[in-house]
Amino acid sequence: MKVAIIGLGFRLGYLGAVFREMDPDFEIVGYVDPNPAGLETLQKDNISPGTSYETPEAMIAAETFDLLMIGSPNFMHLDHIRIGLEAGLTVFTEKPIVTSIEESYKLAALLNTYGHDRLLVGLVLRYSPLYRDLRTAQAEGRLGDIVSIEASEHIAPYHGAFFMRDWRRYARYAGPFMLEKCCHDLDLYNGVVGARPRYVASFGGRKSFTPANAPQGTGANDIEVYHRKPSGWMGADKVFDSDADIIDYQTATIEYENGVAMTFHTNLNVPDEFRRFCVIGAKGMAEGDFVRGFFNVHDARTSEKTVSKTYTAPSERSAHYGADEQMAEDVIAHITRGVPLPVSALDAIEAGILALAMDEARNEHKVVDLSPVWARYDALLHGEAQVAASAG
C-alpha cells in the first residue's frame, strides 16, 4: 500500500513504522511538512519518507498513492481533508477530526458533496481488544439495556507536562483538551450507548500545573519527569508557568437522547494513571481499564463474574494497548480489499461535538442542549440546508 502524508509529526512517524510492520509492501511516496518531527522515527526503522513537497497540491499532482494520511496540527485538518476529497482521494486523518462546531458544520457539508466513506479517522481505541470485548459482551446480552456509565482518562505527570509544553497547549491550534485528548474515549461510549448526547454539563480548570506547584529543587531529578516526552512544533520548556490555555482537570455529565447518563473525568497529573470505565446495564455490569489491562463482566442477578480477561501490549514499543497494530491491519484491509472499519468519520464528528459541548458548558457554567446542533448538522450532512437555501 502506498501513502502520502500531510503533517509528518511524531504520530504519523510512529504509525508509518506500525503500518510497515503490518504490511512489508507499505510505502510512503511523499510528505508535506516544513519541520517533520516524525522523520527520525521512520529513519530508525529504515523507512523512506519519500519526496518532500512544499504544498499538498504539488504532492498530489506528482504522486500516485492509495491513501492520503493527515497528521497536521488539528486546526489544519479541515482544509487538508477538503484538498484530499476534492482531488478524489481516500483520506485518513488523525483525531480530532476538526476543532469547532462551525468546522463540524463545514465538514458535514463537504461530506454531503463527496460522501463520508472516503474519509477515515484515527480513533484508534475502537480497534483495541478491550473495547471489542466490551461490545461483544453487550451484543451477547450480558449487560441488557445500558443505564449509566462512569468513565475516565487520567494521564501521568510526564504526559500532562507535555501538553503544557507542546503546541497542543493552545486551544486555537488543538481545540480544547477534552477534544484533543479525550475524543477517543467519548467516541467509545457514544458507541456503547448507541444514541447521541443531548444535554451536557461540565466543570474544570487548571490547578496542578500552576506556579505554586512547581518543584522547589533545581536538580535534574526534580524536573526530568516534566520534560521526558519531547514536544514538537511550537514546543516550549515551561510547565508550571506555561502560557497554555487548556485545563488540567475536568469533569462532565451527559444525558443521551435515549436517557442513558454518563459521567466523565480527566486529569493530567495522575501518578498511577488509569483509563477505565464502568458500564452498568439492567442485566449486568462491565468494568475495564485500558492502562491496567483488565475486563470483567458481572451478572446483575447472581453477581457471578461471567467474563474475566487481562491484556498486555504486543511489545514495549506498542502504543494504545495494541490498538495501533490492529488499526493498521484493518485500514490496510479496508484499502486493499474493502473490509469495513469499526469507526467512521461521522462517529468522529459526533464525539468531537460532545467534547466541544463539554468545553462550552465549562466556560459558560450552563447545561448545553445539543438538539439544535444536531438539527443543523443533519441538515448540512444530508443536503437539506442547501435545498432550503435554494428554495428561499
GROMACS .gro file of C-alpha atoms in nm:
model
  392
    1MET     CA    1   0.000   0.000   0.000
    2LYS     CA    2   0.130   0.344  -0.094
    3VAL     CA    3   0.053   0.655   0.111
    4ALA     CA    4   0.130   1.025   0.104
    5ILE     CA    5   0.148   1.230   0.424
    6ILE     CA    6   0.048   1.584   0.516
    7GLY     CA    7   0.197   1.657   0.857
    8LEU     CA    8   0.476   1.410   0.934
    9GLY     CA    9   0.474   1.458   1.311
   10PHE     CA   10   0.560   1.215   1.588
   11ARG     CA   11   0.227   1.035   1.550
   12LEU     CA   12   0.246   0.958   1.178
   13GLY     CA   13   0.615   0.877   1.209
   14TYR     CA   14   0.520   0.609   1.460
   15LEU     CA   15   0.222   0.492   1.255
   16GLY     CA   16   0.446   0.464   0.949
   17ALA     CA   17   0.656   0.210   1.136
   18VAL     CA   18   0.344   0.024   1.255
   19PHE     CA   19   0.195   0.011   0.905
   20ARG     CA   20   0.524  -0.124   0.768
   21GLU     CA   21   0.520  -0.393   1.038
   22MET     CA   22   0.171  -0.498   0.925
   23ASP     CA   23   0.248  -0.470   0.552
   24PRO     CA   24   0.605  -0.521   0.421
   25ASP     CA   25   0.497  -0.351   0.096
   26PHE     CA   26   0.387  -0.034   0.277
   27GLU     CA   27   0.550   0.268   0.114
   28ILE     CA   28   0.547   0.642   0.178
   29VAL     CA   29   0.580   0.820  -0.157
   30GLY     CA   30   0.598   1.176  -0.026
   31TYR     CA   31   0.520   1.418   0.254
   32VAL     CA   32   0.445   1.783   0.322
   33ASP     CA   33   0.584   1.924   0.645
   34PRO     CA   34   0.830   2.212   0.695
   35ASN     CA   35   0.956   2.056   1.020
   36PRO     CA   36   0.889   1.679   1.012
   37ALA     CA   37   0.925   1.565   1.373
   38GLY     CA   38   0.840   1.207   1.275
   39LEU     CA   39   1.125   1.176   1.026
   40GLU     CA   40   1.369   1.039   1.284
   41THR     CA   41   1.131   0.757   1.379
   42LEU     CA   42   1.098   0.648   1.016
   43GLN     CA   43   1.474   0.663   0.965
   44LYS     CA   44   1.534   0.442   1.269
   45ASP     CA   45   1.312   0.181   1.106
   46ASN     CA   46   1.478   0.224   0.766
   47ILE     CA   47   1.157   0.358   0.613
   48SER     CA   48   1.194   0.617   0.341
   49PRO     CA   49   0.965   0.920   0.382
   50GLY     CA   50   0.958   0.969   0.006
   51THR     CA   51   0.992   1.307  -0.160
   52SER     CA   52   0.944   1.627   0.037
   53TYR     CA   53   0.695   1.872  -0.114
   54GLU     CA   54   0.616   2.231  -0.024
   55THR     CA   55   0.238   2.202  -0.072
   56PRO     CA   56  -0.025   1.926  -0.064
   57GLU     CA   57  -0.134   2.024  -0.412
   58ALA     CA   58   0.216   1.972  -0.552
   59MET     CA   59   0.246   1.630  -0.389
   60ILE     CA   60  -0.098   1.517  -0.508
   61ALA     CA   61  -0.019   1.629  -0.863
   62ALA     CA   62   0.318   1.450  -0.869
   63GLU     CA   63   0.250   1.118  -0.692
   64THR     CA   64   0.022   0.817  -0.723
   65PHE     CA   65  -0.088   0.652  -0.398
   66ASP     CA   66  -0.370   0.465  -0.226
   67LEU     CA   67  -0.425   0.679   0.084
   68LEU     CA   68  -0.361   1.037   0.190
   69MET     CA   69  -0.271   1.047   0.562
   70ILE     CA   70  -0.317   1.370   0.756
   71GLY     CA   71  -0.121   1.431   1.074
   72SER     CA   72  -0.102   1.809   1.065
   73PRO     CA   73  -0.198   2.024   1.367
   74ASN     CA   74  -0.569   1.991   1.438
   75PHE     CA   75  -0.672   2.335   1.317
   76MET     CA   76  -0.541   2.248   0.969
   77HIS     CA   77  -0.737   1.924   0.934
   78LEU     CA   78  -1.047   2.064   0.765
   79ASP     CA   79  -0.853   2.231   0.486
   80HIS     CA   80  -0.633   1.927   0.428
   81ILE     CA   81  -0.936   1.695   0.427
   82ARG     CA   82  -1.103   1.922   0.172
   83ILE     CA   83  -0.796   1.918  -0.054
   84GLY     CA   84  -0.786   1.539  -0.045
   85LEU     CA   85  -1.158   1.485  -0.107
   86GLU     CA   86  -1.167   1.740  -0.388
   87ALA     CA   87  -0.880   1.552  -0.553
   88GLY     CA   88  -1.084   1.230  -0.544
   89LEU     CA   89  -0.859   1.063  -0.285
   90THR     CA   90  -0.929   0.836   0.009
   91VAL     CA   91  -0.820   1.028   0.319
   92PHE     CA   92  -0.713   0.916   0.666
   93THR     CA   93  -0.698   1.189   0.928
   94GLU     CA   94  -0.573   1.175   1.283
   95LYS     CA   95  -0.813   1.271   1.559
   96PRO     CA   96  -0.972   1.506   1.643
   97ILE     CA   97  -1.132   1.536   1.304
   98VAL     CA   98  -1.199   1.915   1.334
   99THR     CA   99  -1.171   2.172   1.614
  100SER     CA  100  -1.503   2.357   1.643
  101ILE     CA  101  -1.878   2.322   1.600
  102GLU     CA  102  -1.860   2.555   1.300
  103GLU     CA  103  -1.594   2.336   1.138
  104SER     CA  104  -1.815   2.032   1.209
  105TYR     CA  105  -2.089   2.200   1.006
  106LYS     CA  106  -1.846   2.275   0.722
  107LEU     CA  107  -1.722   1.917   0.722
  108ALA     CA  108  -2.081   1.787   0.716
  109ALA     CA  109  -2.147   1.993   0.403
  110LEU     CA  110  -1.824   1.867   0.249
  111LEU     CA  111  -1.922   1.506   0.319
  112ASN     CA  112  -2.263   1.568   0.166
  113THR     CA  113  -2.080   1.656  -0.156
  114TYR     CA  114  -1.812   1.386  -0.156
  115GLY     CA  115  -1.952   1.112   0.069
  116HIS     CA  116  -1.819   1.010   0.409
  117ASP     CA  117  -1.692   0.665   0.306
  118ARG     CA  118  -1.372   0.816   0.161
  119LEU     CA  119  -1.279   0.977   0.492
  120LEU     CA  120  -1.121   0.751   0.757
  121VAL     CA  121  -1.026   0.864   1.106
  122GLY     CA  122  -0.765   0.754   1.359
  123LEU     CA  123  -0.994   0.695   1.658
  124VAL     CA  124  -0.763   0.411   1.746
  125LEU     CA  125  -0.928   0.284   2.065
  126ARG     CA  126  -1.216   0.143   1.859
  127TYR     CA  127  -0.962  -0.117   1.744
  128SER     CA  128  -0.845  -0.217   2.091
  129PRO     CA  129  -0.907  -0.577   2.208
  130LEU     CA  130  -1.064  -0.449   2.530
  131TYR     CA  131  -1.325  -0.238   2.354
  132ARG     CA  132  -1.405  -0.517   2.111
  133ASP     CA  133  -1.464  -0.749   2.406
  134LEU     CA  134  -1.692  -0.489   2.567
  135ARG     CA  135  -1.903  -0.466   2.253
  136THR     CA  136  -1.912  -0.845   2.227
  137ALA     CA  137  -2.041  -0.876   2.584
  138GLN     CA  138  -2.302  -0.612   2.505
  139ALA     CA  139  -2.408  -0.791   2.184
  140GLU     CA  140  -2.439  -1.120   2.375
  141GLY     CA  141  -2.696  -0.958   2.607
  142ARG     CA  142  -2.478  -0.978   2.919
  143LEU     CA  143  -2.546  -0.612   3.005
  144GLY     CA  144  -2.904  -0.566   2.891
  145ASP     CA  145  -3.023  -0.211   2.829
  146ILE     CA  146  -2.746   0.036   2.913
  147VAL     CA  147  -2.846   0.259   3.206
  148SER     CA  148  -2.540   0.460   3.309
  149ILE     CA  149  -2.165   0.489   3.253
  150GLU     CA  150  -1.880   0.611   3.468
  151ALA     CA  151  -1.557   0.667   3.272
  152SER     CA  152  -1.225   0.848   3.289
  153GLU     CA  153  -0.899   0.920   3.115
  154HIS     CA  154  -0.625   1.006   3.360
  155ILE     CA  155  -0.270   1.068   3.240
  156ALA     CA  156   0.063   1.077   3.420
  157PRO     CA  157   0.251   1.398   3.507
  158TYR     CA  158   0.511   1.347   3.232
  159HIS     CA  159   0.230   1.338   2.974
  160GLY     CA  160   0.037   1.625   3.130
  161ALA     CA  161   0.354   1.834   3.124
  162PHE     CA  162   0.392   1.754   2.755
  163PHE     CA  163   0.053   1.915   2.691
  164MET     CA  164   0.166   2.225   2.880
  165ARG     CA  165   0.476   2.248   2.656
  166ASP     CA  166   0.355   2.133   2.314
  167TRP     CA  167   0.152   2.324   2.052
  168ARG     CA  168  -0.148   2.142   2.194
  169ARG     CA  169  -0.138   2.381   2.490
  170TYR     CA  170  -0.321   2.636   2.275
  171ALA     CA  171  -0.690   2.572   2.211
  172ARG     CA  172  -0.669   2.782   1.894
  173TYR     CA  173  -0.444   2.515   1.741
  174ALA     CA  174  -0.566   2.194   1.907
  175GLY     CA  175  -0.916   2.268   2.027
  176PRO     CA  176  -0.997   2.225   2.399
  177PHE     CA  177  -0.828   1.942   2.589
  178MET     CA  178  -1.143   1.728   2.604
  179LEU     CA  179  -1.143   1.734   2.224
  180GLU     CA  180  -0.771   1.689   2.164
  181LYS     CA  181  -0.713   1.406   2.409
  182CYS     CA  182  -1.044   1.256   2.519
  183CYS     CA  183  -1.238   1.236   2.192
  184HIS     CA  184  -1.109   0.874   2.173
  185ASP     CA  185  -1.291   0.787   2.493
  186LEU     CA  186  -1.608   0.982   2.420
  187ASP     CA  187  -1.637   0.803   2.088
  188LEU     CA  188  -1.617   0.465   2.261
  189TYR     CA  189  -1.902   0.539   2.499
  190ASN     CA  190  -2.114   0.703   2.230
  191GLY     CA  191  -2.083   0.370   2.051
  192VAL     CA  192  -2.186   0.171   2.358
  193VAL     CA  193  -2.487   0.394   2.426
  194GLY     CA  194  -2.600   0.387   2.064
  195ALA     CA  195  -2.751   0.734   2.076
  196ARG     CA  196  -2.638   1.093   2.052
  197PRO     CA  197  -2.567   1.307   2.358
  198ARG     CA  198  -2.842   1.562   2.429
  199TYR     CA  199  -2.760   1.755   2.749
  200VAL     CA  200  -2.408   1.836   2.874
  201ALA     CA  201  -2.280   1.998   3.194
  202SER     CA  202  -1.913   2.033   3.286
  203PHE     CA  203  -1.669   2.185   3.537
  204GLY     CA  204  -1.293   2.210   3.548
  205GLY     CA  205  -0.988   2.430   3.523
  206ARG     CA  206  -0.616   2.435   3.594
  207LYS     CA  207  -0.498   2.366   3.947
  208SER     CA  208  -0.198   2.129   3.922
  209PHE     CA  209   0.027   2.288   3.661
  210THR     CA  210   0.049   2.628   3.826
  211PRO     CA  211   0.349   2.824   3.961
  212ALA     CA  212   0.258   2.740   4.322
  213ASN     CA  213   0.308   2.369   4.248
  214ALA     CA  214   0.640   2.392   4.066
  215PRO     CA  215   0.919   2.171   4.210
  216GLN     CA  216   1.133   2.363   4.457
  217GLY     CA  217   1.454   2.183   4.367
  218THR     CA  218   1.665   2.278   4.068
  219GLY     CA  219   1.838   1.945   4.007
  220ALA     CA  220   1.783   1.729   3.702
  221ASN     CA  221   1.590   1.470   3.903
  222ASP     CA  222   1.340   1.733   4.017
  223ILE     CA  223   1.236   1.837   3.668
  224GLU     CA  224   1.325   1.541   3.444
  225VAL     CA  225   0.978   1.385   3.455
  226TYR     CA  226   0.820   1.703   3.317
  227HIS     CA  227   1.045   1.702   3.010
  228ARG     CA  228   1.055   1.329   2.943
  229LYS     CA  229   0.820   1.341   2.646
  230PRO     CA  230   0.959   1.560   2.365
  231SER     CA  231   0.745   1.836   2.218
  232GLY     CA  232   0.740   1.930   1.852
  233TRP     CA  233   0.616   2.234   1.667
  234MET     CA  234   0.588   2.543   1.891
  235GLY     CA  235   0.739   2.347   2.180
  236ALA     CA  236   0.846   2.526   2.498
  237ASP     CA  237   1.024   2.441   2.823
  238LYS     CA  238   0.784   2.600   3.069
  239VAL     CA  239   0.547   2.366   3.251
  240PHE     CA  240   0.411   2.515   3.571
  241ASP     CA  241   0.432   2.870   3.435
  242SER     CA  242   0.327   2.770   3.085
  243ASP     CA  243   0.122   3.007   2.874
  244ALA     CA  244  -0.117   2.720   2.800
  245ASP     CA  245  -0.488   2.796   2.792
  246ILE     CA  246  -0.602   2.436   2.838
  247ILE     CA  247  -0.735   2.274   3.156
  248ASP     CA  248  -0.553   2.013   3.365
  249TYR     CA  249  -0.870   1.861   3.516
  250GLN     CA  250  -1.233   1.844   3.407
  251THR     CA  251  -1.550   1.653   3.484
  252ALA     CA  252  -1.862   1.627   3.271
  253THR     CA  253  -2.213   1.483   3.299
  254ILE     CA  254  -2.402   1.380   2.989
  255GLU     CA  255  -2.759   1.268   2.922
  256TYR     CA  256  -2.810   1.091   2.591
  257GLU     CA  257  -3.119   1.109   2.372
  258ASN     CA  258  -3.225   0.762   2.494
  259GLY     CA  259  -3.196   0.864   2.862
  260VAL     CA  260  -2.859   0.697   2.938
  261ALA     CA  261  -2.644   0.905   3.174
  262MET     CA  262  -2.264   0.925   3.180
  263THR     CA  263  -2.003   1.094   3.395
  264PHE     CA  264  -1.654   1.150   3.256
  265HIS     CA  265  -1.342   1.274   3.434
  266THR     CA  266  -0.998   1.368   3.305
  267ASN     CA  267  -0.688   1.478   3.496
  268LEU     CA  268  -0.337   1.547   3.365
  269ASN     CA  269  -0.145   1.487   3.688
  270VAL     CA  270  -0.224   1.130   3.800
  271PRO     CA  271   0.090   0.947   3.916
  272ASP     CA  272  -0.065   0.599   3.886
  273GLU     CA  273  -0.256   0.657   3.566
  274PHE     CA  274  -0.562   0.471   3.452
  275ARG     CA  275  -0.818   0.484   3.170
  276ARG     CA  276  -1.119   0.295   3.287
  277PHE     CA  277  -1.493   0.254   3.252
  278CYS     CA  278  -1.788   0.101   3.433
  279VAL     CA  279  -2.084   0.037   3.203
  280ILE     CA  280  -2.394  -0.056   3.403
  281GLY     CA  281  -2.691  -0.218   3.236
  282ALA     CA  282  -3.021  -0.363   3.352
  283LYS     CA  283  -2.880  -0.717   3.341
  284GLY     CA  284  -2.511  -0.675   3.417
  285MET     CA  285  -2.208  -0.457   3.466
  286ALA     CA  286  -1.889  -0.431   3.258
  287GLU     CA  287  -1.576  -0.281   3.410
  288GLY     CA  288  -1.242  -0.236   3.239
  289ASP     CA  289  -0.919  -0.039   3.229
  290PHE     CA  290  -0.711   0.014   2.917
  291VAL     CA  291  -0.395   0.105   3.110
  292ARG     CA  292  -0.415  -0.162   3.380
  293GLY     CA  293  -0.532  -0.415   3.126
  294PHE     CA  294  -0.839  -0.592   3.260
  295PHE     CA  295  -1.204  -0.651   3.169
  296ASN     CA  296  -1.473  -0.803   3.393
  297VAL     CA  297  -1.845  -0.859   3.348
  298HIS     CA  298  -2.080  -0.939   3.638
  299ASP     CA  299  -2.438  -1.065   3.626
  300ALA     CA  300  -2.680  -0.826   3.800
  301ARG     CA  301  -2.897  -1.102   3.947
  302THR     CA  302  -2.636  -1.351   4.071
  303SER     CA  303  -2.326  -1.125   4.099
  304GLU     CA  304  -2.142  -1.401   3.912
  305LYS     CA  305  -1.837  -1.290   3.716
  306THR     CA  306  -1.925  -1.408   3.364
  307VAL     CA  307  -1.623  -1.260   3.182
  308SER     CA  308  -1.271  -1.208   3.315
  309LYS     CA  309  -0.986  -1.109   3.085
  310THR     CA  310  -0.645  -0.944   3.108
  311TYR     CA  311  -0.446  -0.775   2.833
  312THR     CA  312  -0.083  -0.699   2.752
  313ALA     CA  313   0.056  -0.486   2.471
  314PRO     CA  314   0.218  -0.672   2.179
  315SER     CA  315   0.556  -0.510   2.252
  316GLU     CA  316   0.725  -0.249   2.471
  317ARG     CA  317   0.709  -0.007   2.180
  318SER     CA  318   0.336  -0.057   2.126
  319ALA     CA  319   0.110   0.241   2.195
  320HIS     CA  320  -0.262   0.238   2.272
  321TYR     CA  321  -0.257  -0.111   2.420
  322GLY     CA  322  -0.208  -0.288   2.087
  323ALA     CA  323  -0.483  -0.095   1.910
  324ASP     CA  324  -0.242   0.076   1.667
  325GLU     CA  325  -0.137  -0.257   1.523
  326GLN     CA  326  -0.498  -0.365   1.477
  327MET     CA  327  -0.590  -0.030   1.324
  328ALA     CA  328  -0.305  -0.054   1.074
  329GLU     CA  329  -0.405  -0.407   0.981
  330ASP     CA  330  -0.771  -0.310   0.941
  331VAL     CA  331  -0.700   0.008   0.741
  332ILE     CA  332  -0.476  -0.187   0.504
  333ALA     CA  333  -0.751  -0.450   0.462
  334HIS     CA  334  -1.005  -0.173   0.401
  335ILE     CA  335  -0.794  -0.003   0.134
  336THR     CA  336  -0.681  -0.319  -0.042
  337ARG     CA  337  -0.989  -0.542  -0.005
  338GLY     CA  338  -1.277  -0.317   0.103
  339VAL     CA  339  -1.313  -0.470   0.451
  340PRO     CA  340  -1.542  -0.246   0.667
  341LEU     CA  341  -1.392  -0.044   0.953
  342PRO     CA  342  -1.533  -0.022   1.308
  343VAL     CA  343  -1.539   0.359   1.320
  344SER     CA  344  -1.639   0.629   1.072
  345ALA     CA  345  -1.589   0.996   1.009
  346LEU     CA  346  -1.945   1.052   1.130
  347ASP     CA  347  -1.861   0.885   1.463
  348ALA     CA  348  -1.562   1.118   1.492
  349ILE     CA  349  -1.768   1.429   1.427
  350GLU     CA  350  -2.024   1.327   1.690
  351ALA     CA  351  -1.755   1.258   1.951
  352GLY     CA  352  -1.597   1.593   1.869
  353ILE     CA  353  -1.925   1.779   1.907
  354LEU     CA  354  -1.972   1.621   2.250
  355ALA     CA  355  -1.622   1.727   2.358
  356LEU     CA  356  -1.679   2.081   2.232
  357ALA     CA  357  -2.012   2.097   2.418
  358MET     CA  358  -1.830   1.998   2.737
  359ASP     CA  359  -1.600   2.295   2.700
  360GLU     CA  360  -1.885   2.530   2.622
  361ALA     CA  361  -2.065   2.410   2.935
  362ARG     CA  362  -1.750   2.454   3.145
  363ASN     CA  363  -1.673   2.801   3.014
  364GLU     CA  364  -2.026   2.935   3.041
  365HIS     CA  365  -2.142   2.744   3.351
  366LYS     CA  366  -2.455   2.617   3.181
  367VAL     CA  367  -2.620   2.300   3.062
  368VAL     CA  368  -2.577   2.276   2.686
  369ASP     CA  369  -2.871   2.141   2.484
  370LEU     CA  370  -2.727   1.984   2.169
  371SER     CA  371  -3.058   1.935   1.986
  372PRO     CA  372  -3.020   2.250   1.769
  373VAL     CA  373  -2.662   2.150   1.686
  374TRP     CA  374  -2.773   1.806   1.566
  375ALA     CA  375  -3.053   1.961   1.362
  376ARG     CA  376  -2.813   2.195   1.183
  377TYR     CA  377  -2.552   1.922   1.139
  378ASP     CA  378  -2.802   1.674   0.991
  379ALA     CA  379  -2.941   1.935   0.753
  380LEU     CA  380  -2.593   2.003   0.616
  381LEU     CA  381  -2.490   1.638   0.608
  382HIS     CA  382  -2.795   1.538   0.407
  383GLY     CA  383  -2.810   1.849   0.188
  384GLU     CA  384  -3.132   1.979   0.336
  385ALA     CA  385  -2.981   2.316   0.424
  386GLN     CA  386  -2.865   2.374   0.067
  387VAL     CA  387  -3.207   2.273  -0.067
  388ALA     CA  388  -3.382   2.512   0.174
  389ALA     CA  389  -3.146   2.794   0.078
  390SER     CA  390  -3.211   2.732  -0.293
  391ALA     CA  391  -3.587   2.725  -0.238
  392GLY     CA  392  -3.570   3.053  -0.046
   0.00000   0.00000   0.00000
